[in-house]
Amino acid sequence: MKFSENWLRSFVNPPLSSDELAHVLTMAGIEVESIESVAAAFDKVVVAEVLSVEKHPTADRLKVCNVKIGETAEDLLQIVCGASNVSTGVKVPCALTGANLPGFMIKKTKLRGIDSEGMLCSAKELGISEAADGLMLLADDAPVGTDFRDYYGLDDRIFTLKLTPNRADCLGVFGVAREVSAITAVELHDSLAINAIPVEINDTLDMQVMASEACPLYCGRIMRGINLDVSLTPLWMKQRLERSGIRSINPVVDITNYVLLETGQPMHAYNLEKITGTIQVRYALLHESIELLNGSQVNLNPEMLLIADAHRPLALAGIMGGLDSGVTQGTADIFLESAFFNPNVISGKSFQLGFSSDSAYRFERGVDFSATRAALERVTYLIQTICGGQAGPVTEVKHKLPQRSAVNVRINRIKRVLGININKQQVNDYFKRLGFEFLVKEDIFNVKPPSYRFDLAIEEDFIEELARIYGYDHIPAHFPHASMAMLPASETERSSMELKQLLVARDYQEVINYAFVDADWELDFVNNSTPVTLKNPIASQMSVMRSTLIGGLISNLQFNLNRKQTRVRLFEIGCCFVREDESDCKQIERIAGLSYGDAVFEQWGVSARNVDFYDVKADLEALCKGRSIYFKNLPHPALHPGKSAQICVEDRSIGWLGELHPRWQKKYGLQKNTILFEINLENLKFKSVSVAKEIPKFLPVRRDIAIIVDSDISVHSLLVCLFAEKSAIVSDISLFDIYRGKGMENTKKSLAFRVLLQDTEKTLTDEEADFAVTNLIEVLKNKFGATLRN
């Protein structure tokens, strides 16, 4: 919210500089985002009147002007001017000789042989505007000779507040002044309080409030005989509007905008000639539409509240008036509206429409319903003062307004929450300064919040008010004292940070994605047709909660490929949400990774090749180091049917590894194979404790076993069985060759295992080694039907 400091000080004028005032407001929770001067610094500029204009004798575009800058004969100057809008009788700012304007200084000079003793100024030359078309023309009653800075109120500053949504009471200058008065204990001048305007005509409009919960209070009055053709918005009002970021339109519209900025109460004026029959406050009907003041055509839905007459909508209630019923030049009769709309009805409508308004911004946060009628009287008074006209009686339709319940505030609770002693008399004074009604019984204040404070509902809210007035900067900072101790760290558990560091060491980069994802991702990557849906998604493509991390990684990959990154290795740790039943879901933390492009960075020493299944498999084996990990050939919706595997540890499935399905590779525009893995994080946190072993002093013995088995027998099952049946001197068994092809049946495969044997006490004999190997061969024959390969 922007406003003029001079306007604020017309209500309350504490003995503080602008910067001090801004600090006081900020420390009380009303943050001042910026302070700007109204105009750049300049001096020796006065209000002048052009007495005569003659053509320059030697320059077609220049004119010689006789200018009056005071009441004496010496106050007549000759100034050469090139502005197209200079003419006899106009009043303009005049920079005298020696004046310092933004960027240059005025000197007495000659222009094409004619003396010029100053300069007639445009708004741009004075630093008031960024652009100007000719001289800055002043009002006819501007006093000649007056210092222009004083006349135009340029020794003013513009305050911009960054208000939190709960402080709707400060969305009017008077509300900010009320706050300053409470903070500084300086008297507030309530110049808004006026008597009811005398009724001069009996004209009224019938009003029907059909949506009483949405509009509990609606006030209106007719005014006739206003004169917009002659009347002009006063300079002081126009300046205050402009300094608040609102352009002047016509006196009636300017006055309603002015009262909105002044009181925080949005107002609207309708052209009475455009209203047929009664005024109705109702919800929109199907297929209704309206063209608004900003020129947008809105197709209405039944959730939108309208102001309408007997035949058509006139305005979107609390948001913006209709173009056809607006007040324009020539309007003589108007209908004034002042109302209180339920914030819940207005909230969110601006988002749906794609634009906001000053009215909607205030109504959706809550306005003072006790001042609705007073604001109408204020507008009427200003219109009569500026535009004339006769006022009819105020018609009011009133229903159930919000109730402001009293709250008990305890002295001992104040001390406990704030940690400081605020005595009973101080609490009494602070509540009075805040304008709260209260009763005191012993050490309990029974406080009723005012109608303009929608944010006060519980005891802590009122304690916060006391803290604000007391001053946050006056509350001493006590740092907590606590003994420091090392927390026990489990030797058998790894943290998420350790897993991240391990993946980063293997050339992966971490990403963080939203848990809200596109519903198509859930169908594509996990075949999930019933994901956890959001009632109010922040975007249409983020409408469900993810049950897999794969979609986010694919999106990250597309982002990188669009920016010419040809090698991408990413991982993410995050929560996934799996529906257990229709009313509940389970949150599971997972880790997922993606590899795309070259296996290693381009370099002269290594031939280029694409990353494959086994590269990522090696990464996972490093991630699960110390645990028995193996892979089962099983299908997954996101992965290639023949290149996907279930990751298992100790006979328990923990995740998936594989190549992206060709269908999704084509759909998401990926040119190369993409390798993915996803694991439940809980299954990776265990780590085995290192155990010291004696280093053997004797050389190992190697024996190879080559067998033929059925193709459907997995190497993992063979190794598990071999390790279970091996003798103590067998230190390691590993596969080093697989053969299928010429000389081998289609249903068979050849496997070659390396067997290492070693004893810590002595050198093994051939007989001992052969006996241990023979036992292993017998196990393979008996349990798997294996035969030795010749």
Short mmCIF file of C-alpha atoms in Angstrom, two decimals, residues 225-571:
data_model
loop_
_atom_site.label_atom_id
_atom_site.label_comp_id
_atom_site.label_asym_id
_atom_site.label_seq_id
_atom_site.Cartn_x
_atom_site.Cartn_y
_atom_site.Cartn_z
CA GLY A 225 -28.01 17.20 -9.91
CA ILE A 226 -24.26 16.70 -9.66
CA ASN A 227 -22.19 18.68 -12.17
CA LEU A 228 -19.23 16.88 -13.71
CA ASP A 229 -18.95 19.21 -16.70
CA VAL A 230 -17.79 22.17 -14.61
CA SER A 231 -16.37 20.50 -11.50
CA LEU A 232 -12.71 19.50 -11.27
CA THR A 233 -11.05 17.22 -8.77
CA PRO A 234 -9.21 19.48 -6.27
CA LEU A 235 -5.44 19.53 -6.56
CA TRP A 236 -4.91 18.18 -3.02
CA MET A 237 -7.12 15.17 -3.72
CA LYS A 238 -5.58 14.51 -7.12
CA GLN A 239 -2.10 14.63 -5.60
CA ARG A 240 -3.00 12.17 -2.84
CA LEU A 241 -4.50 9.79 -5.38
CA GLU A 242 -1.50 10.00 -7.71
CA ARG A 243 0.92 9.47 -4.84
CA SER A 244 -1.02 6.33 -3.94
CA GLY A 245 -0.73 5.02 -7.49
CA ILE A 246 -4.26 5.85 -8.70
CA ARG A 247 -4.87 8.08 -11.71
CA SER A 248 -7.54 10.76 -11.72
CA ILE A 249 -10.65 9.94 -13.83
CA ASN A 250 -13.51 12.27 -12.88
CA PRO A 251 -14.55 13.89 -9.59
CA VAL A 252 -17.10 11.23 -8.53
CA VAL A 253 -14.81 8.27 -9.30
CA ASP A 254 -11.88 10.13 -7.73
CA ILE A 255 -13.88 10.72 -4.55
CA THR A 256 -14.87 7.04 -4.20
CA ASN A 257 -11.23 6.04 -4.75
CA TYR A 258 -10.10 8.69 -2.29
CA VAL A 259 -12.42 7.41 0.46
CA LEU A 260 -11.25 3.86 -0.25
CA LEU A 261 -7.64 4.93 0.33
CA GLU A 262 -8.62 7.06 3.30
CA THR A 263 -10.81 4.62 5.21
CA GLY A 264 -10.15 1.23 3.63
CA GLN A 265 -13.86 0.95 2.68
CA PRO A 266 -14.38 0.25 -1.04
CA MET A 267 -17.17 2.32 -2.59
CA HIS A 268 -18.90 2.41 -5.96
CA ALA A 269 -21.03 4.93 -7.85
CA TYR A 270 -23.51 3.87 -10.56
CA ASN A 271 -25.04 6.00 -13.30
CA LEU A 272 -28.66 6.11 -12.11
CA GLU A 273 -29.98 6.29 -15.68
CA LYS A 274 -28.48 2.85 -16.37
CA ILE A 275 -30.35 1.14 -13.50
CA THR A 276 -33.72 -0.44 -14.23
CA GLY A 277 -36.05 -1.39 -11.39
CA THR A 278 -34.57 -2.65 -8.13
CA ILE A 279 -31.02 -3.19 -6.95
CA GLN A 280 -30.34 -6.87 -6.33
CA VAL A 281 -27.46 -8.54 -4.50
CA ARG A 282 -27.44 -12.12 -5.76
CA TYR A 283 -25.31 -14.89 -7.18
CA ALA A 284 -24.83 -15.07 -10.93
CA LEU A 285 -27.06 -17.19 -13.13
CA LEU A 286 -25.82 -19.58 -15.80
CA HIS A 287 -24.81 -17.94 -19.09
CA GLU A 288 -24.69 -14.40 -17.63
CA SER A 289 -21.78 -12.17 -18.56
CA ILE A 290 -20.58 -8.64 -17.85
CA GLU A 291 -18.05 -6.19 -19.31
CA LEU A 292 -16.05 -4.65 -16.47
CA LEU A 293 -14.47 -1.22 -16.09
CA ASN A 294 -11.07 -2.60 -17.11
CA GLY A 295 -12.55 -3.69 -20.45
CA SER A 296 -12.52 -7.43 -19.77
CA GLN A 297 -15.55 -9.53 -20.72
CA VAL A 298 -16.30 -12.04 -17.96
CA ASN A 299 -18.49 -15.13 -18.33
CA LEU A 300 -19.99 -15.50 -14.87
CA ASN A 301 -20.44 -18.68 -12.85
CA PRO A 302 -22.91 -19.34 -10.01
CA GLU A 303 -20.20 -18.84 -7.35
CA MET A 304 -19.77 -15.15 -8.26
CA LEU A 305 -21.71 -12.53 -6.30
CA LEU A 306 -23.30 -9.75 -8.34
CA ILE A 307 -24.89 -6.35 -7.97
CA ALA A 308 -27.68 -6.35 -10.55
CA ASP A 309 -30.85 -4.54 -11.50
CA ALA A 310 -34.08 -6.16 -12.64
CA HIS A 311 -32.61 -7.16 -16.03
CA ARG A 312 -28.82 -7.51 -15.98
CA PRO A 313 -25.64 -7.53 -13.89
CA LEU A 314 -24.25 -4.11 -12.97
CA ALA A 315 -21.08 -5.07 -11.10
CA LEU A 316 -19.05 -7.95 -9.71
CA ALA A 317 -19.72 -7.46 -6.00
CA GLY A 318 -16.66 -6.39 -4.09
CA ILE A 319 -14.39 -6.63 -7.15
CA MET A 320 -15.22 -4.22 -9.98
CA GLY A 321 -18.10 -2.31 -11.50
CA GLY A 322 -19.53 -2.82 -14.95
CA LEU A 323 -18.47 -0.55 -17.81
CA ASP A 324 -21.99 0.26 -18.97
CA SER A 325 -23.26 1.45 -15.56
CA GLY A 326 -20.16 3.50 -14.66
CA VAL A 327 -20.13 7.25 -14.00
CA THR A 328 -18.81 9.25 -16.96
CA GLN A 329 -18.59 12.89 -17.98
CA GLY A 330 -22.15 14.20 -18.30
CA THR A 331 -23.66 11.94 -15.63
CA ALA A 332 -26.01 13.99 -13.43
CA ASP A 333 -27.74 11.41 -11.24
CA ILE A 334 -25.92 8.62 -9.38
CA PHE A 335 -26.55 5.77 -7.00
CA LEU A 336 -23.89 5.40 -4.29
CA GLU A 337 -23.12 1.97 -2.84
CA SER A 338 -21.35 1.09 0.40
CA ALA A 339 -21.44 -2.51 1.60
CA PHE A 340 -19.81 -5.23 3.67
CA PHE A 341 -19.16 -8.48 1.78
CA ASN A 342 -18.16 -11.73 3.46
CA PRO A 343 -14.39 -12.20 2.87
CA ASN A 344 -14.92 -15.92 2.10
CA VAL A 345 -17.16 -15.01 -0.85
CA ILE A 346 -14.67 -12.57 -2.40
CA SER A 347 -11.50 -14.55 -1.66
CA GLY A 348 -10.07 -16.43 -4.64
CA LYS A 349 -12.26 -14.73 -7.25
CA SER A 350 -9.45 -12.47 -8.45
CA PHE A 351 -7.30 -15.56 -9.02
CA GLN A 352 -10.06 -17.13 -11.11
CA LEU A 353 -10.54 -13.94 -13.14
CA GLY A 354 -6.84 -13.36 -13.72
CA PHE A 355 -6.80 -9.81 -12.34
CA SER A 356 -7.18 -8.04 -9.03
CA SER A 357 -8.57 -4.73 -7.82
CA ASP A 358 -8.16 -2.45 -4.83
CA SER A 359 -11.69 -3.34 -3.71
CA ALA A 360 -11.17 -7.10 -3.93
CA TYR A 361 -7.83 -6.80 -2.14
CA ARG A 362 -9.59 -5.21 0.84
CA PHE A 363 -12.86 -7.15 0.88
CA GLU A 364 -11.13 -10.54 0.82
CA ARG A 365 -9.15 -9.53 3.92
CA GLY A 366 -12.09 -7.96 5.75
CA VAL A 367 -13.27 -4.33 6.06
CA ASP A 368 -14.75 -2.49 9.02
CA PHE A 369 -18.48 -3.25 8.86
CA SER A 370 -19.23 -0.67 11.58
CA ALA A 371 -17.95 2.14 9.32
CA THR A 372 -19.85 1.16 6.15
CA ARG A 373 -22.55 3.80 6.57
CA ALA A 374 -20.09 6.46 7.77
CA ALA A 375 -18.04 5.99 4.59
CA LEU A 376 -21.20 6.59 2.54
CA GLU A 377 -21.80 9.85 4.39
CA ARG A 378 -18.17 10.86 3.82
CA VAL A 379 -18.45 10.27 0.05
CA THR A 380 -21.73 12.19 -0.07
CA TYR A 381 -20.17 15.15 1.77
CA LEU A 382 -17.19 15.29 -0.61
CA ILE A 383 -19.37 15.00 -3.73
CA GLN A 384 -21.63 17.83 -2.55
CA THR A 385 -18.60 19.96 -1.68
CA ILE A 386 -16.91 19.46 -5.06
CA CYS A 387 -19.72 18.64 -7.52
CA GLY A 388 -22.85 19.91 -5.81
CA GLY A 389 -26.01 17.82 -6.00
CA GLN A 390 -28.85 16.81 -3.72
CA ALA A 391 -28.74 13.72 -1.50
CA GLY A 392 -31.57 11.31 -0.86
CA PRO A 393 -32.07 9.20 2.28
CA VAL A 394 -29.74 6.27 3.00
CA THR A 395 -31.40 2.90 2.40
CA GLU A 396 -29.90 0.08 4.45
CA VAL A 397 -30.42 -3.70 4.30
CA LYS A 398 -28.89 -5.38 7.32
CA HIS A 399 -28.57 -9.03 8.26
CA LYS A 400 -26.38 -10.98 10.67
CA LEU A 401 -22.99 -9.30 10.93
CA PRO A 402 -19.82 -10.97 12.29
CA GLN A 403 -19.77 -11.22 16.08
CA ARG A 404 -16.73 -9.98 17.98
CA SER A 405 -16.44 -12.13 21.12
CA ALA A 406 -14.65 -10.84 24.20
CA VAL A 407 -11.46 -12.63 25.26
CA ASN A 408 -9.87 -12.90 28.71
CA VAL A 409 -6.26 -11.70 28.86
CA ARG A 410 -4.40 -12.69 32.04
CA ILE A 411 -1.50 -10.70 33.47
CA ASN A 412 0.44 -13.84 34.43
CA ARG A 413 -0.08 -15.26 30.94
CA ILE A 414 1.36 -12.07 29.41
CA LYS A 415 4.50 -12.48 31.48
CA ARG A 416 4.80 -16.15 30.61
CA VAL A 417 4.44 -15.60 26.85
CA LEU A 418 6.57 -12.45 26.49
CA GLY A 419 9.09 -13.12 29.25
CA ILE A 420 8.82 -9.53 30.53
CA ASN A 421 6.83 -7.77 33.24
CA ILE A 422 4.09 -5.52 31.89
CA ASN A 423 2.14 -4.26 34.87
CA LYS A 424 -1.60 -3.87 35.10
CA GLN A 425 -1.54 -0.09 34.51
CA GLN A 426 0.59 -0.46 31.39
CA VAL A 427 -1.79 -3.08 29.98
CA ASN A 428 -4.70 -0.72 30.71
CA ASP A 429 -2.96 2.17 28.90
CA TYR A 430 -1.94 0.05 25.91
CA PHE A 431 -5.47 -1.30 25.37
CA LYS A 432 -6.86 2.25 25.54
CA ARG A 433 -4.35 3.46 22.97
CA LEU A 434 -5.34 0.57 20.70
CA GLY A 435 -9.00 1.57 21.00
CA PHE A 436 -10.11 -1.74 22.56
CA GLU A 437 -13.17 -1.99 24.79
CA PHE A 438 -12.40 -3.92 27.98
CA LEU A 439 -13.42 -4.63 31.56
CA VAL A 440 -10.95 -5.39 34.36
CA LYS A 441 -11.53 -7.90 37.12
CA GLU A 442 -8.55 -8.49 39.41
CA ASP A 443 -5.69 -9.49 37.07
CA ILE A 444 -7.89 -10.41 34.11
CA PHE A 445 -8.78 -8.06 31.25
CA ASN A 446 -11.96 -8.99 29.37
CA VAL A 447 -11.22 -7.42 25.97
CA LYS A 448 -13.55 -7.06 23.00
CA PRO A 449 -11.78 -6.65 19.65
CA PRO A 450 -12.95 -3.72 17.49
CA SER A 451 -14.88 -4.36 14.30
CA TYR A 452 -11.89 -3.46 12.11
CA ARG A 453 -9.58 -6.09 13.63
CA PHE A 454 -10.48 -9.47 12.13
CA ASP A 455 -7.13 -10.91 13.25
CA LEU A 456 -7.86 -10.82 17.00
CA ALA A 457 -9.55 -13.98 18.28
CA ILE A 458 -7.55 -15.65 21.07
CA GLU A 459 -5.60 -14.50 24.12
CA GLU A 460 -2.23 -14.74 22.37
CA ASP A 461 -3.43 -12.30 19.70
CA PHE A 462 -3.99 -9.61 22.34
CA ILE A 463 -0.68 -10.41 24.02
CA GLU A 464 0.99 -9.83 20.66
CA GLU A 465 -0.72 -6.43 20.48
CA LEU A 466 0.75 -5.52 23.87
CA ALA A 467 4.20 -6.61 22.68
CA ARG A 468 3.89 -4.42 19.57
CA ILE A 469 2.98 -1.32 21.56
CA TYR A 470 5.59 -2.05 24.22
CA GLY A 471 8.12 -2.37 21.38
CA TYR A 472 9.79 -5.52 20.16
CA ASP A 473 13.12 -3.72 20.26
CA HIS A 474 12.59 -3.06 23.99
CA ILE A 475 12.20 -6.73 24.83
CA PRO A 476 15.63 -7.98 25.99
CA ALA A 477 17.16 -10.86 24.07
CA HIS A 478 18.03 -13.75 26.39
CA PHE A 479 20.02 -16.44 24.68
CA PRO A 480 19.20 -20.00 25.78
CA HIS A 481 21.68 -21.75 28.05
CA ALA A 482 22.05 -25.47 27.53
CA SER A 483 24.68 -28.10 28.11
CA MET A 484 26.26 -29.45 24.95
CA ALA A 485 26.77 -33.17 24.52
CA MET A 486 27.58 -35.47 21.65
CA LEU A 487 24.60 -37.54 20.60
CA PRO A 488 25.19 -41.25 20.16
CA ALA A 489 25.76 -42.28 16.55
CA SER A 490 24.77 -45.78 15.53
CA GLU A 491 27.52 -47.80 13.86
CA THR A 492 24.96 -49.88 12.01
CA GLU A 493 22.92 -47.05 10.47
CA ARG A 494 23.72 -44.62 7.68
CA SER A 495 22.20 -41.15 7.39
CA SER A 496 20.68 -39.73 4.23
CA MET A 497 23.67 -37.41 4.00
CA GLU A 498 26.07 -40.37 3.78
CA LEU A 499 24.03 -41.84 0.92
CA LYS A 500 24.01 -38.48 -0.86
CA GLN A 501 27.78 -38.15 -0.50
CA LEU A 502 28.27 -41.65 -1.87
CA LEU A 503 26.21 -40.89 -4.98
CA VAL A 504 27.88 -37.51 -5.49
CA ALA A 505 31.25 -39.30 -5.32
CA ARG A 506 30.02 -41.53 -8.14
CA ASP A 507 29.32 -38.49 -10.34
CA TYR A 508 25.60 -37.97 -9.63
CA GLN A 509 24.05 -34.56 -8.92
CA GLU A 510 21.18 -34.07 -6.47
CA VAL A 511 17.84 -32.54 -7.54
CA ILE A 512 14.80 -31.55 -5.49
CA ASN A 513 11.35 -31.63 -7.07
CA TYR A 514 7.79 -30.85 -5.99
CA ALA A 515 5.80 -33.72 -4.48
CA PHE A 516 2.88 -32.46 -6.60
CA VAL A 517 3.05 -34.01 -10.07
CA ASP A 518 1.14 -34.50 -13.29
CA ALA A 519 -1.46 -37.29 -13.14
CA ASP A 520 -0.09 -38.62 -16.49
CA TRP A 521 3.25 -39.36 -14.82
CA GLU A 522 1.54 -41.64 -12.33
CA LEU A 523 -0.17 -43.57 -15.13
CA ASP A 524 2.96 -43.82 -17.26
CA PHE A 525 5.57 -44.74 -14.67
CA VAL A 526 3.69 -46.80 -12.06
CA ASN A 527 0.35 -47.50 -13.76
CA ASN A 528 -1.37 -45.69 -10.87
CA SER A 529 -4.91 -44.72 -11.88
CA THR A 530 -5.97 -43.72 -8.34
CA PRO A 531 -3.27 -41.35 -7.04
CA VAL A 532 -3.73 -39.06 -4.03
CA THR A 533 -5.39 -36.00 -5.58
CA LEU A 534 -5.20 -32.41 -4.37
CA LYS A 535 -8.37 -30.40 -3.74
CA ASN A 536 -6.74 -27.09 -4.62
CA PRO A 537 -3.64 -27.68 -6.80
CA ILE A 538 -1.28 -24.77 -7.43
CA ALA A 539 -1.29 -25.65 -11.14
CA SER A 540 -3.21 -28.03 -13.40
CA GLN A 541 -0.06 -30.07 -14.13
CA MET A 542 0.56 -30.52 -10.38
CA SER A 543 -2.76 -32.05 -9.40
CA VAL A 544 -1.72 -35.29 -7.63
CA MET A 545 0.82 -36.46 -5.06
CA ARG A 546 3.64 -38.56 -6.46
CA SER A 547 4.01 -42.26 -5.66
CA THR A 548 7.33 -42.46 -7.55
CA LEU A 549 10.30 -40.13 -8.05
CA ILE A 550 10.80 -41.19 -11.68
CA GLY A 551 8.53 -38.52 -13.24
CA GLY A 552 10.45 -35.67 -11.64
CA LEU A 553 13.79 -37.09 -12.80
CA ILE A 554 12.54 -37.47 -16.38
CA SER A 555 11.38 -33.83 -16.27
CA ASN A 556 14.81 -32.77 -14.97
CA LEU A 557 16.44 -34.74 -17.79
CA GLN A 558 14.29 -32.97 -20.41
CA PHE A 559 15.22 -29.62 -18.86
CA ASN A 560 18.93 -30.43 -19.18
CA LEU A 561 18.65 -31.81 -22.71
CA ASN A 562 16.84 -28.65 -23.82
CA ARG A 563 19.91 -26.76 -22.64
CA LYS A 564 22.35 -28.89 -24.66
CA GLN A 565 23.56 -31.08 -21.79
CA THR A 566 24.40 -34.45 -23.38
CA ARG A 567 25.50 -36.33 -20.25
CA VAL A 568 23.15 -36.30 -17.25
CA ARG A 569 23.43 -38.19 -13.96
CA LEU A 570 20.84 -37.19 -11.32
CA PHE A 571 19.45 -38.48 -8.04
#
